[in-house]
Coordinates of C-alpha atoms and ligand atoms in Angstrom, one line a residue:
X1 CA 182.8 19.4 97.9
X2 CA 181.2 20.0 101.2
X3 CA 177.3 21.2 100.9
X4 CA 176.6 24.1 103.9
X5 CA 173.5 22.5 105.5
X6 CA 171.6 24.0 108.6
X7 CA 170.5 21.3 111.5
X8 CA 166.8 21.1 112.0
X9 CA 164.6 18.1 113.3
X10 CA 161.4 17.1 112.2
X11 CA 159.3 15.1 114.5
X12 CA 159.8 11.5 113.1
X13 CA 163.6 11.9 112.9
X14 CA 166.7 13.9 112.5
X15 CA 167.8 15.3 109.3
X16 CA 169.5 18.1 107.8
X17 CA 167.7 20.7 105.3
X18 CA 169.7 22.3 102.8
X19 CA 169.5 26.1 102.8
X20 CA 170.2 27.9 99.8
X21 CA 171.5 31.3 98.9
X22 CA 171.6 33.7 96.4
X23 CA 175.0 33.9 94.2
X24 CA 175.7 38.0 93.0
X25 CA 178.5 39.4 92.6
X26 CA 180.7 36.6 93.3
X27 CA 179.4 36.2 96.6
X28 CA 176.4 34.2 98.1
X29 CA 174.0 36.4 99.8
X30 CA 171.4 34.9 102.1
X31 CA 167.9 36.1 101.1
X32 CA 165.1 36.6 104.1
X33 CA 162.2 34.2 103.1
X34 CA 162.4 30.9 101.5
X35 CA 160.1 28.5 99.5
X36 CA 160.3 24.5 100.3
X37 CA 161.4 22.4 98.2
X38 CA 160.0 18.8 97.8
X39 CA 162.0 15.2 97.5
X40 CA 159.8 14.0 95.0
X41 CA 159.9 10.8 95.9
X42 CA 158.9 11.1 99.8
X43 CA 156.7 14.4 99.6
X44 CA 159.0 15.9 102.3
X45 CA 160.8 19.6 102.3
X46 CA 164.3 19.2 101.9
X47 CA 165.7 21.9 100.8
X48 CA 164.9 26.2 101.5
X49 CA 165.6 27.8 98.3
X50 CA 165.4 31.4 98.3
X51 CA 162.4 33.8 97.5
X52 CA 164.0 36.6 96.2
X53 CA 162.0 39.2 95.1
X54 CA 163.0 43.2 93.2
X55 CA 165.9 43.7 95.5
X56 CA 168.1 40.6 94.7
X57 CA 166.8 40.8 91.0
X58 CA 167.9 44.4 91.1
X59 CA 171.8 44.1 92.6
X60 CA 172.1 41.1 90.7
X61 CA 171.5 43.3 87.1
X62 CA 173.2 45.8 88.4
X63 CA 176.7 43.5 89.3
X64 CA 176.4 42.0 85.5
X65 CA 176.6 45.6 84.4
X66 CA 179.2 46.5 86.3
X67 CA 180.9 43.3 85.7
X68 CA 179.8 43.5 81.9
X69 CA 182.8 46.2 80.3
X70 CA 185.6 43.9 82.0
X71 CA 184.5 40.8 80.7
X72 CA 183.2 41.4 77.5
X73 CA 186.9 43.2 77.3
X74 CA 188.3 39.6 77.7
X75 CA 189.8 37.6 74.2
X76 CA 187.8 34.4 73.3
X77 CA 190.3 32.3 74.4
X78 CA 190.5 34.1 78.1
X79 CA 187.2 33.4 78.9
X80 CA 187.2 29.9 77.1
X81 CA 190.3 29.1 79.6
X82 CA 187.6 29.6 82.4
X83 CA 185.0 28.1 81.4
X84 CA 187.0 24.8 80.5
X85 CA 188.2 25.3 84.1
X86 CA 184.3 25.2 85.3
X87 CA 183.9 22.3 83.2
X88 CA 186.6 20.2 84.4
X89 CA 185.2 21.1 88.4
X90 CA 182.0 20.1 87.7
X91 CA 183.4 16.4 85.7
X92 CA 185.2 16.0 88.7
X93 CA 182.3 16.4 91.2
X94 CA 179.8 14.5 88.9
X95 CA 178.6 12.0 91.1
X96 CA 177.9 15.0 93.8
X97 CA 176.1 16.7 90.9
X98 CA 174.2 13.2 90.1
X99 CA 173.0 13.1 93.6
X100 CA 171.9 16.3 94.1
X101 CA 169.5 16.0 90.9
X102 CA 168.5 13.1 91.1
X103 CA 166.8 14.2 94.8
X104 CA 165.9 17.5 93.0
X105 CA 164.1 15.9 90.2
X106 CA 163.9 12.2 91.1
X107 CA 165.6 11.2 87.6
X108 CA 166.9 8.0 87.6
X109 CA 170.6 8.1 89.0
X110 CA 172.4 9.3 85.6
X111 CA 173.9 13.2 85.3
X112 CA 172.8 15.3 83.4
X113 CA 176.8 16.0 83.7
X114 CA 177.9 14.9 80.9
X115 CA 175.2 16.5 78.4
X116 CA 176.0 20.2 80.2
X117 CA 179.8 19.5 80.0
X118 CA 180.5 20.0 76.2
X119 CA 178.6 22.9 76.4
X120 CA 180.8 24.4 78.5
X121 CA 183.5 23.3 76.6
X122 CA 183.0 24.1 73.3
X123 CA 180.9 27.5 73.6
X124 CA 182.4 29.8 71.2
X125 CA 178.3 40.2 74.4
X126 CA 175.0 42.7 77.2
X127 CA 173.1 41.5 80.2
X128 CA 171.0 38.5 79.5
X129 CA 168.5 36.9 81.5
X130 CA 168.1 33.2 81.5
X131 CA 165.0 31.3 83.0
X132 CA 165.0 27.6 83.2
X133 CA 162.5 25.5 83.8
X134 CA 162.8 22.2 86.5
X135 CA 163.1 19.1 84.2
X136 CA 167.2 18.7 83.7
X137 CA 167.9 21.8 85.7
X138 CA 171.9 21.8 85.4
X139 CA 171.5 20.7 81.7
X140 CA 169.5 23.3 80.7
X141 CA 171.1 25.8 82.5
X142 CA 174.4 25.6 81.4
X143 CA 172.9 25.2 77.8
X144 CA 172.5 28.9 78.1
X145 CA 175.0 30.3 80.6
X146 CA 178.1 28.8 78.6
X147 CA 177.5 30.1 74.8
X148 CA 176.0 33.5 76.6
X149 CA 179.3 33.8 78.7
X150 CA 181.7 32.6 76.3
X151 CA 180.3 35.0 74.0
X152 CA 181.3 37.7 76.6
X153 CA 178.0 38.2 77.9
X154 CA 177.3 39.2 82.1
X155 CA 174.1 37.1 83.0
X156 CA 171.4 36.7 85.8
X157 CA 170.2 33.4 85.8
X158 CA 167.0 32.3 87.4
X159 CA 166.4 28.7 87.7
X160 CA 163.3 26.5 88.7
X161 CA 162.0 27.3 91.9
X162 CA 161.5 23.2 92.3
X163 CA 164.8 22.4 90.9
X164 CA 167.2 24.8 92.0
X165 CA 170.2 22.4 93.9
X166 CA 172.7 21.7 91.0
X167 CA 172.7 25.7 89.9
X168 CA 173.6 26.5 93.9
X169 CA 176.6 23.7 93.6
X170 CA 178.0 25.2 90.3
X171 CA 177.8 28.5 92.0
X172 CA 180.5 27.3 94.0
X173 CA 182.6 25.8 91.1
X174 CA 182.5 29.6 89.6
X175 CA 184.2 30.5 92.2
X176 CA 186.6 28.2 92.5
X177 CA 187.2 28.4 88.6
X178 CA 187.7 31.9 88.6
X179 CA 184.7 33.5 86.7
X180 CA 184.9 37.0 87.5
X181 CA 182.3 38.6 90.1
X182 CA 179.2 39.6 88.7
X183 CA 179.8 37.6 85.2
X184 CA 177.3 34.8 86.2
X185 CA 174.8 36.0 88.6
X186 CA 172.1 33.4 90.2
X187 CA 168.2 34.5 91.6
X188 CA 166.4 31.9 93.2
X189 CA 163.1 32.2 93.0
X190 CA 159.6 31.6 92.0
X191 CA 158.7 33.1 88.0
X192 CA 156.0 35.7 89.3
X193 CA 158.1 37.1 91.8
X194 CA 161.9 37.0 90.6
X195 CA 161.4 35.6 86.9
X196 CA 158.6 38.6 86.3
X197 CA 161.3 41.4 87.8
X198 CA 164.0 39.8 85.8
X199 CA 162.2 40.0 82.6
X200 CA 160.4 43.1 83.0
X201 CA 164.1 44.6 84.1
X202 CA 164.7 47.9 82.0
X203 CA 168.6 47.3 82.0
X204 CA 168.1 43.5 81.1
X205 CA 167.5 43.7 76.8
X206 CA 168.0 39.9 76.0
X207 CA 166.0 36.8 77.1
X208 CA 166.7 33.1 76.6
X209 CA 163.9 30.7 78.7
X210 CA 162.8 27.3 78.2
X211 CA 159.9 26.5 79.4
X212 CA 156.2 26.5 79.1
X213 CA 154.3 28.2 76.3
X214 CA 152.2 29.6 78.9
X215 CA 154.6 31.8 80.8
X216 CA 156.4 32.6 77.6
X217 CA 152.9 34.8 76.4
X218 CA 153.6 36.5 79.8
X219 CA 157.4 37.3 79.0
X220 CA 156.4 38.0 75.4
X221 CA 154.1 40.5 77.1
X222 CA 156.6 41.9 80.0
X223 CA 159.5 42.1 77.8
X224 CA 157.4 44.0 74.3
X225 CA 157.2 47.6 75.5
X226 CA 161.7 47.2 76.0
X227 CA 161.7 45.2 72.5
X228 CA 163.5 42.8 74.2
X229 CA 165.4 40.1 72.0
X230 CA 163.7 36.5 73.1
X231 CA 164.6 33.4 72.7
X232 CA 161.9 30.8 73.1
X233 CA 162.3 27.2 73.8
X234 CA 158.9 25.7 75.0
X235 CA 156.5 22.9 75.1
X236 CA 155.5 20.3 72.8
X237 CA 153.0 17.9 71.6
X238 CA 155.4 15.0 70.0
X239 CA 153.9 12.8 67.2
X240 CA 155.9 9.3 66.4
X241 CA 154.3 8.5 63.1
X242 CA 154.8 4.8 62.4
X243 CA 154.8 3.3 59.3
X244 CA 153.8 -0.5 58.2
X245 CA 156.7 -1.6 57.1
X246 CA 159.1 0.2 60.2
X247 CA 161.5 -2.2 61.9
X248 CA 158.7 -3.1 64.7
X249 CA 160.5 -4.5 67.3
X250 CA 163.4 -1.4 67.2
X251 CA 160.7 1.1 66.9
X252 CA 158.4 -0.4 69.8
X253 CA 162.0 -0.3 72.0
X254 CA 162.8 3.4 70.8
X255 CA 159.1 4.4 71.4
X256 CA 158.8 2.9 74.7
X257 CA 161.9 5.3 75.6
X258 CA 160.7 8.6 73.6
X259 CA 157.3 8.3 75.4
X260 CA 158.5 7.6 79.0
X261 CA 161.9 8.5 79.9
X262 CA 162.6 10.6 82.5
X263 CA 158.8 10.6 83.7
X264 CA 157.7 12.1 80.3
X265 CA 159.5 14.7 81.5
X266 CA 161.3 15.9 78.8
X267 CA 159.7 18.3 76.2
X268 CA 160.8 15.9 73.2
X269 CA 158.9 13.2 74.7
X270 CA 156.7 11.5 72.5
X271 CA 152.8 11.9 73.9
X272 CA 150.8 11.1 70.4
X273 CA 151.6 7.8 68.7
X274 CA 150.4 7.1 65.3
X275 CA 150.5 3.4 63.3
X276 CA 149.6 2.4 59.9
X277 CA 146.5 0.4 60.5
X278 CA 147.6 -3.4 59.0
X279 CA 150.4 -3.1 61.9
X280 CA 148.6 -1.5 64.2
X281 CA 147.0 -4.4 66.5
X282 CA 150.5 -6.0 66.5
X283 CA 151.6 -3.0 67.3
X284 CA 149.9 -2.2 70.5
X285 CA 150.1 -5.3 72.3
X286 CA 153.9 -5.4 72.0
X287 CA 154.1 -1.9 72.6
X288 CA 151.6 -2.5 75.9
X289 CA 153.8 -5.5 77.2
X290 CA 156.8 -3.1 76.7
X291 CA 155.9 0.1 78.3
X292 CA 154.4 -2.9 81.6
X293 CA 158.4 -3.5 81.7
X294 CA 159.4 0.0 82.1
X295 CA 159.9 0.3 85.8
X296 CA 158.5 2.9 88.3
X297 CA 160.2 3.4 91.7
X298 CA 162.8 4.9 93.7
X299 CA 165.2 6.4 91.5
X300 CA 168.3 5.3 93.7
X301 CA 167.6 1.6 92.2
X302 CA 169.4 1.1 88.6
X303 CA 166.7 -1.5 87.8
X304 CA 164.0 1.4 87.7
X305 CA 163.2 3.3 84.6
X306 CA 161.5 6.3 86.0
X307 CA 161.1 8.2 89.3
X308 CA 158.6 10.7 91.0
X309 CA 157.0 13.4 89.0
X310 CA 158.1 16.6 89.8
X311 CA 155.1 18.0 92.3
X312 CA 152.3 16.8 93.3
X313 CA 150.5 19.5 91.7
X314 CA 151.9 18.0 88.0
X315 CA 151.2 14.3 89.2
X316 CA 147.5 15.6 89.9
X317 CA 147.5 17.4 86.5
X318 CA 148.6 14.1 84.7
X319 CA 146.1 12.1 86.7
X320 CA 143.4 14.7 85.0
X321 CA 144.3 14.0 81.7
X322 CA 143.7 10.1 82.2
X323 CA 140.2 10.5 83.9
X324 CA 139.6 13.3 81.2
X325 CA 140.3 10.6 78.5
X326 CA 138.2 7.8 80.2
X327 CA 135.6 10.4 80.6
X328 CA 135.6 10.6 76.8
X329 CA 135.7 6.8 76.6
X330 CA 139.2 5.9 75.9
X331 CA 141.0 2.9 77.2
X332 CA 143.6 2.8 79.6
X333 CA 145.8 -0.2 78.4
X334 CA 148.5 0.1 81.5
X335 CA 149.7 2.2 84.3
X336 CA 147.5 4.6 85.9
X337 CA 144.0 2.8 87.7
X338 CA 145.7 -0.3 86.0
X339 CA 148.6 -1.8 87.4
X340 CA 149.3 -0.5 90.9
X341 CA 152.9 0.5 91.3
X342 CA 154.8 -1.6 94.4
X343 CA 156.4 0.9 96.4
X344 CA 158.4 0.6 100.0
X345 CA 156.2 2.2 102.2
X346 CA 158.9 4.9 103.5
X347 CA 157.7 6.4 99.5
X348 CA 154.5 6.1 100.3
X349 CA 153.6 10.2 99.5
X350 CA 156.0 10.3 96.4
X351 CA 154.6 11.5 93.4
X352 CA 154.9 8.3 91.0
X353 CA 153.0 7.0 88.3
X354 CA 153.3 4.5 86.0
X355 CA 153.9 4.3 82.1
X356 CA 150.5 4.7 80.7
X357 CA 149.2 3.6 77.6
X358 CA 146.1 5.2 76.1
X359 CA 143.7 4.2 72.8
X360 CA 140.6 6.1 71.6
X361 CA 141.3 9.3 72.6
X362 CA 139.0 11.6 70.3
X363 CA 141.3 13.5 67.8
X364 CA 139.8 17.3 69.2
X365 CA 140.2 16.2 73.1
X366 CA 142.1 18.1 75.1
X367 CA 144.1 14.7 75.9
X368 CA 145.3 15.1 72.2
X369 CA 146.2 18.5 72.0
X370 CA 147.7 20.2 75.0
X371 CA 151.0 19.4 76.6
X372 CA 150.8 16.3 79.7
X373 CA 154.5 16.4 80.6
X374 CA 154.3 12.8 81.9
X375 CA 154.5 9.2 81.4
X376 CA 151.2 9.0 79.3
X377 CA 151.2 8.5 75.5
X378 CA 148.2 7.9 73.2
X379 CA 148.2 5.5 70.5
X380 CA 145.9 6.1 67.2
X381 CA 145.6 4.4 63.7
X382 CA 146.2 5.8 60.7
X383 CA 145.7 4.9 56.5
X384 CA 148.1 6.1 54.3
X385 CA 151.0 9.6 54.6
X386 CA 148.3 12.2 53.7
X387 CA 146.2 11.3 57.1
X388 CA 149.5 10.7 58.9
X389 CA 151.1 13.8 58.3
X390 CA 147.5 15.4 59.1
X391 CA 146.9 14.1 62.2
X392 CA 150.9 14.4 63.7
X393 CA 150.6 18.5 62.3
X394 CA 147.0 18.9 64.0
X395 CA 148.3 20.2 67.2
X396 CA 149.1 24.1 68.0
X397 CA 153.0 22.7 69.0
X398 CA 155.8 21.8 66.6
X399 CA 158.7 20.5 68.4
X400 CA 159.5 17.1 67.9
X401 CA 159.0 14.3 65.9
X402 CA 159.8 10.8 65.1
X403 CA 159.4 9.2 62.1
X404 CA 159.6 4.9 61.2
X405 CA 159.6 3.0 57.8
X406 CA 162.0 1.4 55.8
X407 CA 161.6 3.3 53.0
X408 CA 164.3 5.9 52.8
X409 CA 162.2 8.3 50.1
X410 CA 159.0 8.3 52.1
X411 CA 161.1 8.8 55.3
X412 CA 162.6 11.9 53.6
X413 CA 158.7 12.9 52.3
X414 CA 157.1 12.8 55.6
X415 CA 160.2 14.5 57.5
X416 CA 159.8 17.1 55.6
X417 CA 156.2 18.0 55.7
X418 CA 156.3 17.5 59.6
X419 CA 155.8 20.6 61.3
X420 CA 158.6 20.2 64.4
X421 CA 161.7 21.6 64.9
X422 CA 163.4 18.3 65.2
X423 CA 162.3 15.3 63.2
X424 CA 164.3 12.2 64.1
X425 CA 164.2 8.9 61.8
X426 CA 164.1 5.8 63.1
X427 CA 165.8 6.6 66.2
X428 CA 165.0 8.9 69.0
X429 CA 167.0 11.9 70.8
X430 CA 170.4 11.2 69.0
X431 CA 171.5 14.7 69.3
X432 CA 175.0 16.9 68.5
X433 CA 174.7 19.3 70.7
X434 CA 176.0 21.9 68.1
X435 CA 173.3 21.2 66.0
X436 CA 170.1 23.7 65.9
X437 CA 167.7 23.1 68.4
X438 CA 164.0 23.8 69.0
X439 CA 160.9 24.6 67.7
X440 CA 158.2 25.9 65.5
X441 CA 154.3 26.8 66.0
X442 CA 153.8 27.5 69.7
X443 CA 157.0 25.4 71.0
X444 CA 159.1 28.1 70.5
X445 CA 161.0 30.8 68.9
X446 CA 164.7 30.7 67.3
X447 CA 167.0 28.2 68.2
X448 CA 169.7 27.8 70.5
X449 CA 172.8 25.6 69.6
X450 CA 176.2 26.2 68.5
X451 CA 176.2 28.8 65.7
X452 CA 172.8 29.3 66.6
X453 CA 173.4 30.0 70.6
X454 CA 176.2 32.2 69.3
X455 CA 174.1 34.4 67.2
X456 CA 171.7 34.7 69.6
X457 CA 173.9 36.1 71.9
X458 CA 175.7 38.5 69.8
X459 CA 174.7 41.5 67.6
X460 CA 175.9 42.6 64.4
X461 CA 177.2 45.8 63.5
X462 CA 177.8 47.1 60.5
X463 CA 180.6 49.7 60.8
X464 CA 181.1 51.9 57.6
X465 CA 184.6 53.6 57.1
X466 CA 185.0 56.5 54.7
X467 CA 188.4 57.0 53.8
Ligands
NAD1 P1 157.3 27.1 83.6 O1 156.9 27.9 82.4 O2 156.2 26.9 84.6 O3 158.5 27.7 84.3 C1 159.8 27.9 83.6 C2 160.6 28.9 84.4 O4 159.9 30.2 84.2 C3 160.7 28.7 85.9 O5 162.0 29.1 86.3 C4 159.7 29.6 86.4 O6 159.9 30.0 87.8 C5 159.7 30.8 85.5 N1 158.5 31.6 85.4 C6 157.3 31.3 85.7 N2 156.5 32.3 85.6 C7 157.3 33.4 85.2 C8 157.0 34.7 84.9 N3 155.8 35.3 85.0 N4 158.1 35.5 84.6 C9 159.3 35.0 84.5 N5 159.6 33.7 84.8 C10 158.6 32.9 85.1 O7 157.8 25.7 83.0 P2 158.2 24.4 83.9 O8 156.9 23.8 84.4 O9 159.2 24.8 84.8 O10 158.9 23.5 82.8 C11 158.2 22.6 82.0 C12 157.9 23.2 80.6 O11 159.2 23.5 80.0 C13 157.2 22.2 79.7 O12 156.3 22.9 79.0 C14 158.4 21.7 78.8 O13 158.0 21.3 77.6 C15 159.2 23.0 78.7 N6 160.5 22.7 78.3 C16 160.9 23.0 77.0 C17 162.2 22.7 76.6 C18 162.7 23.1 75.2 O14 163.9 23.1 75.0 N7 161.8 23.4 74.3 C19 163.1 22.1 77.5 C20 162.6 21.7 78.8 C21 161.4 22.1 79.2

């Protein structure tokens, strides 16, 4: 696949910026203004995505109603015939697709690909709109478009603003699949100016976003006066609660990964650690030397564990929370204003930061309770499963948890009084993609998966004959 790239020249050197363009009705359509977007790891524009505002929000809602009768006309296995088209374009482009977000998002070289491609597989009708947020942008965002279309929904999708690259490419794999105009339509654009239209849209009655609790109050509020039918998946807060007699060394390994892949940038990352106290010394100095071996650099090298952070504005909010937490007289074990990260100097304005490792963060600080969304996790001690499951529940979020000991019954104890959507035992992120997914408190509301992606998507009717 050839990407359609415009010429331009900065003063240090030649290179080509990638100009993107809106996809409705089957048909990219340039849009007038554009908003930069940032190679994380250089700080440099690379890439004009569109800054559409009420007119492309409007043609695109009004081509998945046209496109809506047709499609939803379609049998189940019509569409699923497409759709397994549009998954076997994008397998075969992977690497192009690996690229491209691994620019967008600075993850380390590894596609989302293969997560989104079940999805589109196995994905079992109205306009919806779907709002994704920048962290695994082609993941996400064919977690909603394939159960929505395969469903026989029309959708307008708007994706990050920051992250916008892989939905443009699979724009052109619609096409080439043979999804009908105006089934899938794509608005690039930032939330308060497309995402805000889109949501607020009469003609639009279903929402499905991920992403932060923040701007889902403001869609809760847009959408209310339509009594539109949401779907919420949002931050989190993730506790690991760690008991004594947990299989350390697999835990500290697992941990390690829950607290720092991807940047932190994933909203099932774990940001609140708590250990039994009799392990928890021996805990945090093997858990220290680990999270030191977790590598921060360019994401092109395979020996690196983590990239950039997404913005510069996020690295500077993450930064926050570790002078907040000094201020408040924790300790900074590693990472940030610890070990300085060894970067070539052509990254010298990327947005990286190392895994950070934080003790003595007072339970009520803000360091403890709101979301950080990066590569920082705090460790605490605890004394028995009353104060454990206290503590890990003490937070306004209930997505994710993880929970370690040996003991199968207490496993099943605490697991159950855990207030997340997702509690994972001894191990971390194992996922079926089918199962339910997401989370309670302030993370979210429903869940989107399989049966549950499928529901969400349809409505009942109740149709009574009289004879
Ligand atoms: P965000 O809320 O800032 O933005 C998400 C999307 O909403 C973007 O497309 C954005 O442009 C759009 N948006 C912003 N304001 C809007 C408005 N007023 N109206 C309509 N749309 C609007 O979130 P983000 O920073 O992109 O993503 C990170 C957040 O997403 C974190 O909180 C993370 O935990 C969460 N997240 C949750 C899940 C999950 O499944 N629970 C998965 C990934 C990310």
């Amino acid at each position: 696949m050839s990407l359609s790239r415009t010429e331009t020249r900065s003063s240090i050197e030649p290179r080509t910026m990638l100009v993107l363009e809106n996809f409705i009705g089957g048909k990219f359509v340039p849009c007038r203004s554009h908003i930069d977007s940032y190679d994380p790891s250089t700080g440099e524009v690379y890439c004009k995505v569109p800054d559409s505002g009420e007119e492309a929000v409007e043609d695109a809602v009004a081509a998945a109603k046209e496109a809506f009768p047709g499609w939803a006309a379609q049998s189940p296995e019509q569409r699923a015939q497409i759709l397994n088209k549009l998954a076997d374009l994008i397998e075969a482009h992977l690497e192009e697709f690996a690229q491209a977000e691994s620019k967008d998002q600075d993850q380390r070289l590894q596609p989302d690909g293969p997560r989104g491609l079940p999805q589109l597989h196995h994905a079992l009708p109205s306009w919806s709109g779907l709002i994704s947020p920048w962290n695994l942008p082609l993941y996400l965002l064919t977690w909603k478009i394939a159960p929505a279309i395969a469903a026989g929904n029309t959708v307008v999708a708007k994706p990050s603003e920051m992250t916008s690259v892989t939905a443009w490419m699979m724009c052109k794999m619609m096409q080439q699949a043979g999804v009908p105009p105006g089934v899938v339509n794509v608005v690039f654009g930032t939330g308060p100016r497309a995402g805000d239209v889109l949501v607020g849209h009469p003609d639009v009655p279903l929402i499905s976003f991920t992403g932060s609790t923040a701007t889902a109050r403001r869609i809760t509020e847009r959408s209310a006066p339509y009594c539109k039918k949401l779907s919420l998946e949002l931050g989190g807060k993730n506790p690991a609660v760690i008991f004594a007699d947990a299989d350390l060394d697999r835990c500290i390994e697992t941990t390690v990964r829950s607290s720092f892949s991807n940047q932190g940038e994933i909203c099932l990352c774990t940001s609140r650690i708590y250990v039994e106290r009799s392990v928890y010394p021996v805990f945090l100095d093997k858990f220290v030397a680990a999270a030191r071996k977790w590598k921060t650099g360019v994401p092109s090298d395979a020996t690196n564990n983590n990239g950039a952070l997404i913005s510069k504005d996020h690295l500077e909010k993450v930064r926050g929370f570790v002078t907040l937490a000094k201020s408040e007289g924790a300790t900074v074990h590693c990472g940030e204003g610890v070990d300085p990260l060894d970067l070539p100097e052509r990254y010298a304005n990327g947005y990286f930061m190392g895994a950070t490792v934080i003790t003595g963060v007072p339970r009520g600080s803000r360091v403890m309770q709101e979301e950080i969304f990066g590569p920082v996790t705090c460790v605490s001690p605890f004394d028995g499963e009353d104060e454990a499951v206290a503590e890990a529940n003490g937070v306004r979020y209930g997505l994710a948890a993880t929970v370690w000991s040996r003991d199968v019954a207490k496993v099943h104890r605490v697991a159950a009084r855990l207030q997340a959507g997702l509690v994972w035992t001894n191990c971390w992120l194992v996922r079926d993609l089918m199962l339910p997914f997401g989370g309670m408190k302030m993370s979210g509301v429903g869940r989107e998966g399989g049966k549950d992606s499928y529901h969400f998507f349809t409505e009942i009717k109740t149709i009574t004959i009289k004879h």
